[in-house]
Every structure is written in C-alpha cells, then in structure tokens.
Short mmCIF file of C-alpha atoms in Angstrom, two decimals:
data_model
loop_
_atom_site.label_atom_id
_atom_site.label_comp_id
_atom_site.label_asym_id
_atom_site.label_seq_id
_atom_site.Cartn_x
_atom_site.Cartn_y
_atom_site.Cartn_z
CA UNK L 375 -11.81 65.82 34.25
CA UNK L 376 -12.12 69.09 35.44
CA UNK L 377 -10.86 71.83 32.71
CA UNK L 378 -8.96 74.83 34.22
CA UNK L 379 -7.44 76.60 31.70
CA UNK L 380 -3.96 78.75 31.70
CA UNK L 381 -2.08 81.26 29.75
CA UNK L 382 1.51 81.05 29.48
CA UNK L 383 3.04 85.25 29.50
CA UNK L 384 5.39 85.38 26.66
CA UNK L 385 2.92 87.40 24.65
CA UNK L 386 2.34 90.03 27.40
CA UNK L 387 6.30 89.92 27.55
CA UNK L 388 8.70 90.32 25.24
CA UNK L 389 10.14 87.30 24.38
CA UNK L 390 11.95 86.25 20.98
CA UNK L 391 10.71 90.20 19.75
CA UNK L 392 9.42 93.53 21.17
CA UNK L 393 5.79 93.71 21.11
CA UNK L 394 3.06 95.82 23.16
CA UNK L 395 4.33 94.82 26.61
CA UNK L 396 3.26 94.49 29.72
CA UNK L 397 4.09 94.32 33.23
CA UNK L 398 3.75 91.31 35.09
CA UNK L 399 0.76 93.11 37.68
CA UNK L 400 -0.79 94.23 34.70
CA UNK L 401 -0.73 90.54 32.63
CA UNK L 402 -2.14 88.69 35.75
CA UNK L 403 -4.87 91.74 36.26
CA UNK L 404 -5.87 91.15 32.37
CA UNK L 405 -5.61 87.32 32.19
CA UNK L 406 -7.57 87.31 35.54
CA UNK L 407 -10.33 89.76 34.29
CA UNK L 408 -10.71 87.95 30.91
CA UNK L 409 -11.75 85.21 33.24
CA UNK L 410 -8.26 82.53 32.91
CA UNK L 411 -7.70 80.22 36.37
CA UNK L 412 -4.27 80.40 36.50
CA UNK L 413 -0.67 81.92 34.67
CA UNK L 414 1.82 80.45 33.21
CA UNK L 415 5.05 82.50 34.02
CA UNK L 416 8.68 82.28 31.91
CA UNK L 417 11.36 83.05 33.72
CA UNK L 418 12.08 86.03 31.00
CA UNK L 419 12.67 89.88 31.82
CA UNK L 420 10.80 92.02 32.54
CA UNK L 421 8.77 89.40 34.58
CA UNK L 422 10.35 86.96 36.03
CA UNK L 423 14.02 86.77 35.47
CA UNK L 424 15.45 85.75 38.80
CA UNK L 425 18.43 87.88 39.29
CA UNK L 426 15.99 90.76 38.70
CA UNK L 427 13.77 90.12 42.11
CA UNK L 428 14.42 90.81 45.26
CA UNK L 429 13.41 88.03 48.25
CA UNK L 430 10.55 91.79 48.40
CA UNK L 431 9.91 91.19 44.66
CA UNK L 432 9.61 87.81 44.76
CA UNK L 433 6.96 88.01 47.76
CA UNK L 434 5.26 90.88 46.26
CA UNK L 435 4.23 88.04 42.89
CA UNK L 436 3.47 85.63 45.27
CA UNK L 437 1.11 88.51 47.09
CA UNK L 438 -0.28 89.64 43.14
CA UNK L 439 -2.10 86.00 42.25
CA UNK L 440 -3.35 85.29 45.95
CA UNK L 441 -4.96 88.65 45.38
CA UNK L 442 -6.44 87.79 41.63
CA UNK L 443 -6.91 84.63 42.61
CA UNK L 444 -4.89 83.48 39.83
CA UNK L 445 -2.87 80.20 40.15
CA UNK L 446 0.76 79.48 38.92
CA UNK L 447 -0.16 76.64 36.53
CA UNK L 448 3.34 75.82 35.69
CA UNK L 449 6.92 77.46 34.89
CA UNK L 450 9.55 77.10 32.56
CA UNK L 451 13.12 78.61 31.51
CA UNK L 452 13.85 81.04 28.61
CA UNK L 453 16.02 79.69 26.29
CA UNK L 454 18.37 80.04 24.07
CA UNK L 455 20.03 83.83 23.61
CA UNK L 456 21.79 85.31 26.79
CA UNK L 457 23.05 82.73 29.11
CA UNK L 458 21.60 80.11 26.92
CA UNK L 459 19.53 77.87 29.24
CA UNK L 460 20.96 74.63 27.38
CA UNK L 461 21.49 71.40 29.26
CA UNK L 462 23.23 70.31 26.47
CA UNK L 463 25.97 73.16 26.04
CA UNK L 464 30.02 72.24 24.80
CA UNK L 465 30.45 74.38 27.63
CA UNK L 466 30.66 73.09 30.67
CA UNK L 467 30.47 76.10 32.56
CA UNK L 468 27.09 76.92 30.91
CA UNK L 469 25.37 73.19 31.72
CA UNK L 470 26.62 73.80 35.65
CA UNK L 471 24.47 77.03 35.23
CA UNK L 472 21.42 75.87 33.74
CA UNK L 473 20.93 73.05 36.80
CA UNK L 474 21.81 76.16 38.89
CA UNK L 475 19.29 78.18 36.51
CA UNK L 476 16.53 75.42 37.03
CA UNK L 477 17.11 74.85 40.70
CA UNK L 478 16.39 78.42 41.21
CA UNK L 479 13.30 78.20 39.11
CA UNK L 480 11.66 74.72 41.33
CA UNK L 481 12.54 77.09 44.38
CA UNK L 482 10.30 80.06 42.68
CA UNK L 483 7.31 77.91 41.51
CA UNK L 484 6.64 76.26 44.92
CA UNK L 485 7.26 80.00 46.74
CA UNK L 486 4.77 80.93 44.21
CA UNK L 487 2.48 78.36 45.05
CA UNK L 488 3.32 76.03 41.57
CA UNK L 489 3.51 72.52 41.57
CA UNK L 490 4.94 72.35 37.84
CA UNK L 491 8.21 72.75 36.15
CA UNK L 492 9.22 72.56 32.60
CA UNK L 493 12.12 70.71 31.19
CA UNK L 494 13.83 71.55 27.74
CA UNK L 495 15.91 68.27 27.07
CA UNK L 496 18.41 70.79 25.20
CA UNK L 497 19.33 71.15 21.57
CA UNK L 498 22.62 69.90 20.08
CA UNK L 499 25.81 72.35 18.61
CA UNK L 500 27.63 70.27 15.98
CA UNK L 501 29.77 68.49 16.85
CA UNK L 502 28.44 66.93 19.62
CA UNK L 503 26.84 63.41 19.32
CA UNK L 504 23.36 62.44 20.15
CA UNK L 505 24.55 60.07 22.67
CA UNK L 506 26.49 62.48 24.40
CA UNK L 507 23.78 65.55 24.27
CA UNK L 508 21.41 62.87 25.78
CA UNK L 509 23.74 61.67 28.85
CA UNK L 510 24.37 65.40 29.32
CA UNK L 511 20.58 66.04 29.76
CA UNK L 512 19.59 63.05 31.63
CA UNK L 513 22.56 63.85 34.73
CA UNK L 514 21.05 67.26 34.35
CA UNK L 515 17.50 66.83 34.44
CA UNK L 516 17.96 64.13 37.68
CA UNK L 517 19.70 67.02 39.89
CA UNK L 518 17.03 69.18 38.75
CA UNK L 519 14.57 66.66 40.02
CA UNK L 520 16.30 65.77 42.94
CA UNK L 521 16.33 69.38 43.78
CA UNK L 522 12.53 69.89 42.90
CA UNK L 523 11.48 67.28 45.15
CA UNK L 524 11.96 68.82 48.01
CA UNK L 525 9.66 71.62 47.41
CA UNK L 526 7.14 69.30 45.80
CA UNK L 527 7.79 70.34 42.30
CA UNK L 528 7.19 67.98 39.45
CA UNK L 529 9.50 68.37 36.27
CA UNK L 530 7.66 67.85 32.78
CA UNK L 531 10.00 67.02 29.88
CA UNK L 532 8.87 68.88 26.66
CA UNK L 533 9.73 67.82 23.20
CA UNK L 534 10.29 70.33 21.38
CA UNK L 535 10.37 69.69 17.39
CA UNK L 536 10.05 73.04 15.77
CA UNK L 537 12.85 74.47 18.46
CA UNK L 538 15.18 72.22 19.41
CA UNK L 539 16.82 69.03 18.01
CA UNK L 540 17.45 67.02 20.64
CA UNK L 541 13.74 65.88 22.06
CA UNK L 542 11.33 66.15 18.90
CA UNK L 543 8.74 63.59 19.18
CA UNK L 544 6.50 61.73 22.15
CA UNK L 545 8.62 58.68 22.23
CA UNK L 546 12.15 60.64 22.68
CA UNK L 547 10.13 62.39 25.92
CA UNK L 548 8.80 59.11 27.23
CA UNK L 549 12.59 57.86 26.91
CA UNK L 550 14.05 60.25 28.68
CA UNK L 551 12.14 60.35 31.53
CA UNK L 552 12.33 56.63 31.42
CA UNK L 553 16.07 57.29 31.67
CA UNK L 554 16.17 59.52 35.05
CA UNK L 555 13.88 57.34 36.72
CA UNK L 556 12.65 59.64 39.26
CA UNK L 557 8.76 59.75 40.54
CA UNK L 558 8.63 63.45 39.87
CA UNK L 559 9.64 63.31 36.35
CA UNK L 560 6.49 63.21 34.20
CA UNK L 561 5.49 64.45 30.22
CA UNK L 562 4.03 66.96 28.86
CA UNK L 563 3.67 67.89 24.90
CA UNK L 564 3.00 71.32 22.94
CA UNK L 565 0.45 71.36 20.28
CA UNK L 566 2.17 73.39 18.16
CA UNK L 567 5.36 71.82 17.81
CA UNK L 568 3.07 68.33 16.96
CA UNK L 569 1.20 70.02 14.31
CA UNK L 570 4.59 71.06 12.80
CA UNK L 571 5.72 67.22 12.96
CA UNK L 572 2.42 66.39 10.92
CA UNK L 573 1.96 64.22 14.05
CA UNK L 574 -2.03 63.78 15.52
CA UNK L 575 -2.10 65.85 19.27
CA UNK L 576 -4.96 63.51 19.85
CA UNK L 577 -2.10 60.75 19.79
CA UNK L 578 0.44 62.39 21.88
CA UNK L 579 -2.21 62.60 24.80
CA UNK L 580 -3.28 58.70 24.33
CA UNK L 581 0.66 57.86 24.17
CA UNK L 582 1.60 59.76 26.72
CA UNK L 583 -1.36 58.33 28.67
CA UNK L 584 -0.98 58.81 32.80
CA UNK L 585 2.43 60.42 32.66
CA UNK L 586 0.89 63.39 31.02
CA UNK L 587 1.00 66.24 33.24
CA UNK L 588 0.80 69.37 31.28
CA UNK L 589 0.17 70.85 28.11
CA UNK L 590 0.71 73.63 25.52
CA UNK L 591 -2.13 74.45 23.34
CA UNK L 592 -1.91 76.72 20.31
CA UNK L 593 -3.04 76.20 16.51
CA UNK L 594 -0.53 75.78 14.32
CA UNK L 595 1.66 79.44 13.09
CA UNK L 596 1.48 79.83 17.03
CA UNK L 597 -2.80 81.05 16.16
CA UNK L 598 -4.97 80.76 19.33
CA UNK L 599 -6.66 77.00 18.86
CA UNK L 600 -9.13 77.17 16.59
CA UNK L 601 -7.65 80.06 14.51
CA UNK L 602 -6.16 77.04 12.23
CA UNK L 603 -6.04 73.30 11.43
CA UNK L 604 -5.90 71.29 15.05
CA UNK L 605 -8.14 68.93 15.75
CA UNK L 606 -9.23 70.19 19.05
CA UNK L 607 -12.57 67.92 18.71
CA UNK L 608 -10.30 64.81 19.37
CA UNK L 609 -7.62 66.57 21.46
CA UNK L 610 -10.71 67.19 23.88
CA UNK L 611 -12.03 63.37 23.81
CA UNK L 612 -8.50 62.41 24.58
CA UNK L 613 -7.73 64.46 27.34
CA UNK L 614 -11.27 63.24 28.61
CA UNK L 615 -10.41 59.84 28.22
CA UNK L 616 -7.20 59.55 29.82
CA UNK L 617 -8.37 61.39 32.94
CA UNK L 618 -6.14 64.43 32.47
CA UNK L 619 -6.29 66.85 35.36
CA UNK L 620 -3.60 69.45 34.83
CA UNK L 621 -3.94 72.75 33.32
CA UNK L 622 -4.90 73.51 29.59
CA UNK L 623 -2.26 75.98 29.31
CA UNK L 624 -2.31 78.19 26.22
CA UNK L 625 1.17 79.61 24.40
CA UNK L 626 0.38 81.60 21.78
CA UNK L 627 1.04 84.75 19.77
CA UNK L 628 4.42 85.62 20.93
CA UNK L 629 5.74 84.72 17.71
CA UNK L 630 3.53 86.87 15.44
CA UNK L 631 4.66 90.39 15.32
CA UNK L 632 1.18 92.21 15.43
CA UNK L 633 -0.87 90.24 17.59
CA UNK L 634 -3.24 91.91 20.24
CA UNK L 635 -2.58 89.86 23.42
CA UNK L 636 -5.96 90.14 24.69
CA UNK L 637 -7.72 89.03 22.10
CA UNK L 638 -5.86 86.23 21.55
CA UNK L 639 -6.00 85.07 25.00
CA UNK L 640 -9.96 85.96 25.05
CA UNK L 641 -10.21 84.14 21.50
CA UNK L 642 -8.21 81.02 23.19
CA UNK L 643 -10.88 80.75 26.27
CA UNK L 644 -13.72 81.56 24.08
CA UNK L 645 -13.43 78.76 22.17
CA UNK L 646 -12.08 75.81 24.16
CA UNK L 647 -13.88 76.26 27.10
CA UNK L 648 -17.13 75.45 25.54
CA UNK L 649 -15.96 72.78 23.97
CA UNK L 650 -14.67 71.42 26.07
CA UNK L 651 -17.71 71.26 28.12
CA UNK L 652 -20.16 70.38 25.44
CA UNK L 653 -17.59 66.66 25.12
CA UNK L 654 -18.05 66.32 29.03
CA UNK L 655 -22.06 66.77 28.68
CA UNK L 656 -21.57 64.14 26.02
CA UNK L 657 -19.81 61.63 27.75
CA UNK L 658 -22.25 61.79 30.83
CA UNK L 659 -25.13 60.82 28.22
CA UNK L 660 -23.59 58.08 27.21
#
C-alpha cells in the first residue's frame, strides 16, 4: 500500500452553508501547497457545477491540476436542494435527470484525468417502498455505469447513514452493487457516517475487502481524523491489510460553521500521514 492522500472541496466551497469561500484555482493552489496529492471535486457551484463551464472552462481545470500537479482523486454529485440529484425521486422527470446529471459527471472526471465516480443510492420520500426506491436506483446506477465505462470511470456506491435512508450500512452497498452486476461498479464507505451508526470503520474496510475502492475519512461531528473518537490505529492496519490502493480522501469541516479550511485540511495530513507510515514500518519488521 502506497498512501496518497486527498481532500474532497466542499469546505473551500460553499456547500450545505456560506462559509469563507474559495475559488476553485485558489483551493487546488492551497491543497497543493499544504502538500495533498490529489482533489476531490463536487460537482457544486461555484466550482464545478456543469452547466456553469464552458468546453474553455472545463479545459482551463483540467490545465489548473496538470500545473499543481494535483490529481482528481475522485468526484461525486451534490445532492439534495436544487435539482435534487436523487435516483430515487416520485418524479420521474427528476430520476431521467440525475442519470443525465451523472453521465455528465463520468464525462468530466475522465476529461479531468479521474478514474473515480461516486454513487448516492438515493434516499426515499414517503410513500415510496423500499423495494421500489431500490429497483429505481439499481436501473439507474447500471446506465450510469454503462455510460462510465467508456471513459474508464469506475462508479463507487456510498452508504450513506447519517444522510440518506436508502443505503445506510456496508451490507446494503455490497447488495447493490451485487445487484447491477457490472465490473466497474465497486464500494466505497465514509467514516463519518460509520461512526454515526456506532459501527467499527476498521470493519467496513475488512467487509468490504477487494471491492473497496475509495474512502471518506473524517472524525466523527465532521472533525479532521483525530480531532475525535475514530479508531484510525485499526482503520490504518485494515487498509494495510486488505491491500487498499485508492486515495485516502478527506471530507471534512463543511458542516461546522466556523471552521478554518486550511487548518483543517493541514490538521487532516498532519496526522494521518505519519501514521500511517509508522503501521507500514511496522509491518515490514514483522
């Protein structure tokens, strides 16, 4: 395992509340100075929403990380608000448009040089049974992939426990992509939302096992890891011992009202990036 370590831009944005904010040139000069491999972009205004760029604007990003030499770890859809984003919608109008919404987004990540795109399963509005929300998101979620693979773009199904009420836990993810049955479907899991389950992230990774291709990390309130409770310790030895090699991608912050986005992406690096070299000098002891 090689650790390369990402920040996600929500907190240099101004998503789910105004905060200091940034531009995107100025977020990839800071998370590239503070000494991050690679971004995380949401596809959010004012940095990424596509019906805001140009086929100019959407070179000129491309252009911005070659010349930071800053990777696109991964991407992933705003949702909920505005056009909504759900898979999972009563309206029928709004599910055509988030396949069209996602499609859009596998087209940006591999222009952008990306290889990784996230999936929100969706979150139920009464009314509508589980069975139903879950056929909805499985048709969805194998056009998406469909579409991804043919600019080499891997989908990564998130459960989401805190947000969402459709996907909440490891095994709903693994069943899911199960479900679609498509080689570019894979997992990925969010720290936080597994600390707010009470669950063990140590146990996600170690369930999740080869089909984990991404990950969130944050403490739990959304802190920087190892502001709170995680174990990070045994999130590290599991990562190591499953052979993960995607990014450690961090997504914190944007929930707290006063945070200070470069110290919390400075704190985040600070402390996981020793660590998690101290358990790889440890496991070539022994």
């Amino acid at each position: 395992m090689i650790p390369k370590f990402s920040y996600n831009n929500w907190v240099y944005s101004c998503f789910l509340q105004w905060r200091p904010s940034y531009t995107l040139e100025e977020t990839v000069k800071r998370l590239s100075g503070i000494g991050y491999d690679a971004i995380e972009i949401g596809a959010g205004a004012p940095h990424a929403w596509p019906g805001h760029m140009t086929s100019k604007r959407r070179e000129e990003i491309r252009q911005l990380l070659e010349d930071h030499k800053l990777a696109l770890s991964s991407m992933l859809p705003a949702p909920s608000g505005g056009p909504g984003n759900n898979p999972v919608s009563p309206l029928p109008e709004e599910r055509e448009q988030t396949v069209a919404h996602y499609k859009e987004l596998a087209e940006l990540c591999a222009l952008w040089g990306g290889k990784t795109l996230i999936y929100l399963p969706g979150w139920m509005v009464f009314g509508i049974r589980r069975r139903q929300a879950w056929e909805w998101s499985r048709e969805a979620l194998k056009q998406i992939a469909d579409h991804a693979a043919e600019f080499g773009v891997t989908m990564v199904v998130e459960p989401t426990s805190y947000d969402t009420n459709l996907c909440v836990s490891a095994d709903d993810a693994i069943e899911l992509m199960q479900d679609v049955g498509r080689e570019n479907v894979k997992l990925m899991f969010d720290t936080f939302h597994v600390l707010y389950q009470r669950e063990v992230p140590a146990d996600y990774a170690y369930t999740m096992g080869k089909d984990l291709k991404h990950i969130h990390l944050s403490d739990n309130d959304r802190l920087a890891p190892g502001q709170g409770r995680g174990d990070w310790v045994g999130l590290a030895d599991a990562l190591i011992d499953i052979e993960f090699d995607g990014y450690l991608t961090m997504e914190t912050g944007f929930s707290i009202p006063d945070i200070q986005p470069d110290l919390d992406a400075r704190q985040a690096l600070e402390f996981l990036r020793p660590l998690f070299e101290q358990r790889l000098a440890l496991r070539k002891k022994h």
